[in-house]
PDB file of C-alpha atoms in Angstrom:
ATOM      1  CA  MET A   1      70.436 165.876  97.500  1.00 53.00           C
ATOM      2  CA  TYR A   2      68.479 162.789  98.386  1.00 63.00           C
ATOM      3  CA  THR A   3      65.394 163.248 100.566  1.00 69.00           C
ATOM      4  CA  ALA A   4      62.500 161.256 101.940  1.00 66.00           C
ATOM      5  CA  SER A   5      60.110 162.742  99.384  1.00 66.00           C
ATOM      6  CA  GLN A   6      62.148 161.201  96.573  1.00 65.00           C
ATOM      7  CA  ASP A   7      61.901 157.829  98.350  1.00 65.00           C
ATOM      8  CA  LEU A   8      58.144 158.260  98.550  1.00 63.00           C
ATOM      9  CA  ILE A   9      57.894 159.164  94.831  1.00 66.00           C
ATOM     10  CA  ALA A  10      60.066 156.193  93.843  1.00 66.00           C
ATOM     11  CA  ALA A  11      58.041 153.776  95.988  1.00 66.00           C
ATOM     12  CA  SER A  12      54.698 155.067  94.722  1.00 72.00           C
ATOM     13  CA  SER A  13      55.754 154.948  91.062  1.00 75.00           C
ATOM     14  CA  SER A  14      56.884 151.327  91.360  1.00 75.00           C
ATOM     15  CA  LEU A  15      53.629 150.558  93.197  1.00 78.00           C
ATOM     16  CA  ASN A  16      51.648 152.246  90.422  1.00 81.00           C
ATOM     17  CA  ALA A  17      53.588 150.360  87.773  1.00 80.00           C
ATOM     18  CA  GLY A  18      52.878 147.029  89.528  1.00 83.00           C
ATOM     19  CA  ALA A  19      49.157 147.854  89.850  1.00 86.00           C
ATOM     20  CA  ALA A  20      48.967 148.817  86.166  1.00 86.00           C
ATOM     21  CA  PHE A  21      50.686 145.561  85.181  1.00 89.00           C
ATOM     22  CA  ILE A  22      48.302 143.467  87.286  1.00 94.00           C
ATOM     23  CA  GLY A  23      45.328 145.429  85.934  1.00 93.00           C
ATOM     24  CA  GLY A  24      46.542 144.773  82.400  1.00 93.00           C
ATOM     25  CA  LEU A  25      46.804 141.045  83.121  1.00 96.00           C
ATOM     26  CA  VAL A  26      43.243 141.021  84.496  1.00 97.00           C
ATOM     27  CA  ILE A  27      41.891 142.806  81.395  1.00 97.00           C
ATOM     28  CA  ALA A  28      43.838 140.509  79.033  1.00 98.00           C
ATOM     29  CA  GLY A  29      42.529 137.453  80.897  1.00 98.00           C
ATOM     30  CA  ALA A  30      38.946 138.757  80.647  1.00 98.00           C
ATOM     31  CA  LEU A  31      39.335 139.280  76.893  1.00 98.00           C
ATOM     32  CA  VAL A  32      40.741 135.763  76.381  1.00 98.00           C
ATOM     33  CA  TRP A  33      37.846 134.340  78.426  1.00 98.00           C
ATOM     34  CA  ALA A  34      35.288 136.323  76.365  1.00 98.00           C
ATOM     35  CA  VAL A  35      36.750 135.085  73.060  1.00 98.00           C
ATOM     36  CA  ARG A  36      36.744 131.458  74.220  1.00 97.00           C
ATOM     37  CA  MET A  37      33.158 131.816  75.471  1.00 97.00           C
ATOM     38  CA  GLY A  38      32.105 133.295  72.091  1.00 96.00           C
ATOM     39  CA  ILE A  39      33.734 130.427  70.211  1.00 96.00           C
ATOM     40  CA  ARG A  40      31.962 127.904  72.461  1.00 96.00           C
ATOM     41  CA  VAL A  41      28.569 129.581  71.936  1.00 95.00           C
ATOM     42  CA  ARG A  42      29.088 129.751  68.175  1.00 93.00           C
ATOM     43  CA  ASN A  43      29.907 126.041  68.039  1.00 93.00           C
ATOM     44  CA  LEU A  44      26.585 125.283  69.766  1.00 94.00           C
ATOM     45  CA  GLU A  45      24.548 127.243  67.185  1.00 93.00           C
ATOM     46  CA  SER A  46      22.900 125.521  64.240  1.00 91.00           C
ATOM     47  CA  ARG A  47      24.749 125.525  60.938  1.00 90.00           C
ATOM     48  CA  PRO A  48      23.780 127.954  58.173  1.00 88.00           C
ATOM     49  CA  PRO A  49      21.390 126.604  55.515  1.00 89.00           C
ATOM     50  CA  THR A  50      22.828 124.978  52.427  1.00 93.00           C
ATOM     51  CA  ALA A  51      22.016 126.132  48.892  1.00 90.00           C
ATOM     52  CA  GLU A  52      19.256 123.522  48.593  1.00 91.00           C
ATOM     53  CA  GLU A  53      17.627 124.741  51.816  1.00 91.00           C
ATOM     54  CA  GLN A  54      17.431 128.385  50.725  1.00 91.00           C
ATOM     55  CA  PRO A  55      13.970 129.871  50.053  1.00 88.00           C
ATOM     56  CA  ARG A  56      12.709 129.650  46.477  1.00 88.00           C
ATOM     57  CA  LEU A  57      10.302 131.737  44.403  1.00 88.00           C
ATOM     58  CA  PRO A  58       6.794 130.320  44.065  1.00 86.00           C
ATOM     59  CA  GLU A  59       6.104 128.446  40.853  1.00 88.00           C
ATOM     60  CA  THR A  60       3.700 131.207  39.834  1.00 86.00           C
ATOM     61  CA  GLY A  61       6.562 133.713  39.879  1.00 84.00           C
ATOM     62  CA  ALA A  62       7.321 136.752  41.952  1.00 83.00           C
ATOM     63  CA  VAL A  63       4.523 138.460  43.839  1.00 82.00           C
ATOM     64  CA  HIS A  64       3.868 141.997  42.616  1.00 82.00           C
ATOM     65  CA  GLU A  65       2.134 144.888  44.264  1.00 83.00           C
ATOM     66  CA  GLU A  66      -1.466 145.697  43.482  1.00 82.00           C
ATOM     67  CA  ARG A  67      -2.791 149.199  43.064  1.00 84.00           C
ATOM     68  CA  GLU A  68      -6.340 150.245  43.611  1.00 87.00           C
ATOM     69  CA  ILE A  69      -8.151 153.519  43.912  1.00 87.00           C
ATOM     70  CA  ARG A  70      -9.765 154.034  47.327  1.00 87.00           C
ATOM     71  CA  GLU A  71     -12.455 156.512  48.347  1.00 87.00           C
ATOM     72  CA  PRO A  72     -13.531 157.696  51.796  1.00 86.00           C
ATOM     73  CA  ASP A  73     -15.972 155.464  53.609  1.00 81.00           C
ATOM     74  CA  GLU A  74     -18.645 157.626  55.190  1.00 80.00           C
ATOM     75  CA  VAL A  75     -19.735 157.123  58.782  1.00 77.00           C
ATOM     76  CA  PRO A  76     -23.147 155.416  58.842  1.00 72.00           C
ATOM     77  CA  HIS A  77     -26.000 157.593  60.096  1.00 73.00           C
ATOM     78  CA  ALA A  78     -28.194 156.504  62.969  1.00 70.00           C
ATOM     79  CA  ALA A  79     -31.760 155.501  62.077  1.00 71.00           C
ATOM     80  CA  ASP A  80     -33.183 158.222  64.315  1.00 74.00           C
ATOM     81  CA  GLU A  81     -31.733 160.974  66.497  1.00 71.00           C
ATOM     82  CA  SER A  82     -32.023 159.003  69.755  1.00 72.00           C
ATOM     83  CA  GLU A  83     -30.076 155.960  68.498  1.00 76.00           C
ATOM     84  CA  ARG A  84     -26.359 155.798  69.313  1.00 80.00           C
ATOM     85  CA  LEU A  85     -23.726 154.397  66.973  1.00 77.00           C
ATOM     86  CA  MET A  86     -21.795 151.566  68.562  1.00 79.00           C
ATOM     87  CA  PRO A  87     -18.299 150.418  67.556  1.00 80.00           C
ATOM     88  CA  TYR A  88     -19.714 147.356  65.807  1.00 81.00           C
ATOM     89  CA  ASN A  89     -21.798 149.681  63.601  1.00 75.00           C
ATOM     90  CA  MET A  90     -18.623 151.298  62.262  1.00 77.00           C
ATOM     91  CA  HIS A  91     -16.530 149.883  59.425  1.00 74.00           C
ATOM     92  CA  SER A  92     -13.044 148.584  60.086  1.00 77.00           C
ATOM     93  CA  ALA A  93     -11.317 150.899  57.593  1.00 78.00           C
ATOM     94  CA  GLY A  94     -11.725 154.564  56.762  1.00 79.00           C
ATOM     95  CA  THR A  95     -11.704 153.911  53.023  1.00 85.00           C
ATOM     96  CA  LYS A  96     -13.365 151.522  50.626  1.00 85.00           C
ATOM     97  CA  HIS A  97     -12.779 150.201  47.108  1.00 84.00           C
ATOM     98  CA  ALA A  98     -13.800 152.842  44.555  1.00 85.00           C
ATOM     99  CA  ASP A  99     -16.134 151.921  41.708  1.00 86.00           C
ATOM    100  CA  ASP A 100     -14.096 154.001  39.244  1.00 86.00           C
ATOM    101  CA  GLN A 101     -10.584 152.516  39.099  1.00 86.00           C
ATOM    102  CA  HIS A 102      -9.176 155.011  36.569  1.00 83.00           C
ATOM    103  CA  ARG A 103      -6.533 157.384  37.933  1.00 80.00           C
ATOM    104  CA  LYS A 104      -7.459 161.022  37.885  1.00 76.00           C
ATOM    105  CA  ARG A 105      -5.151 162.986  35.590  1.00 74.00           C
ATOM    106  CA  TRP A 106      -4.452 166.672  35.330  1.00 68.00           C
ATOM    107  CA  GLN A 107      -6.235 168.312  32.466  1.00 67.00           C
ATOM    108  CA  PRO A 108      -4.082 169.988  29.805  1.00 65.00           C
ATOM    109  CA  GLY A 109      -3.374 173.647  30.521  1.00 61.00           C
ATOM    110  CA  SER A 110      -4.113 173.389  34.222  1.00 61.00           C
ATOM    111  CA  SER A 111      -1.573 174.166  36.924  1.00 56.00           C
ATOM    112  CA  GLY A 112      -0.299 171.455  39.169  1.00 56.00           C
ATOM    113  CA  SER A 113       1.603 173.464  41.739  1.00 59.00           C
ATOM    114  CA  PHE A 114       0.374 175.768  44.452  1.00 59.00           C
ATOM    115  CA  GLY A 115       0.959 179.466  43.943  1.00 58.00           C
ATOM    116  CA  SER A 116       2.019 179.296  40.304  1.00 58.00           C
ATOM    117  CA  GLY A 117      -0.583 181.823  39.271  1.00 57.00           C
ATOM    118  CA  GLY A 118      -2.377 179.459  36.923  1.00 57.00           C
ATOM    119  CA  PRO A 119      -6.103 178.827  37.027  1.00 58.00           C
ATOM    120  CA  GLY A 120      -5.617 175.460  38.722  1.00 55.00           C
ATOM    121  CA  ARG A 121      -7.573 172.361  37.862  1.00 56.00           C
ATOM    122  CA  THR A 122     -10.727 173.285  35.983  1.00 55.00           C
TER     123      THR A 122
END
């Protein structure tokens, strides 16, 4: 039994197949265009540096980190009660270089962790 609905299904499926094919061609063309554009942009970029142009270590050698002990920098007190502290009266950092540069160590027999039941640092 052949009806009009089967004609409609057959026509729409061939129409869908044609639209999918054309859509695929459009997507493939866009991808080819994008690759060619990327190649063109890459050719315009500067070349990578040669081995002689690479950065070198300074003649003094590698730079190493420095460690220093810091201590809190107290807020300066006003000369009298009526004087206000202005931003230019404050220091730029909250800490300053400590006079004693020896690291504080735990004393033998003292606890180093919270809640261990030991006497703590004495």
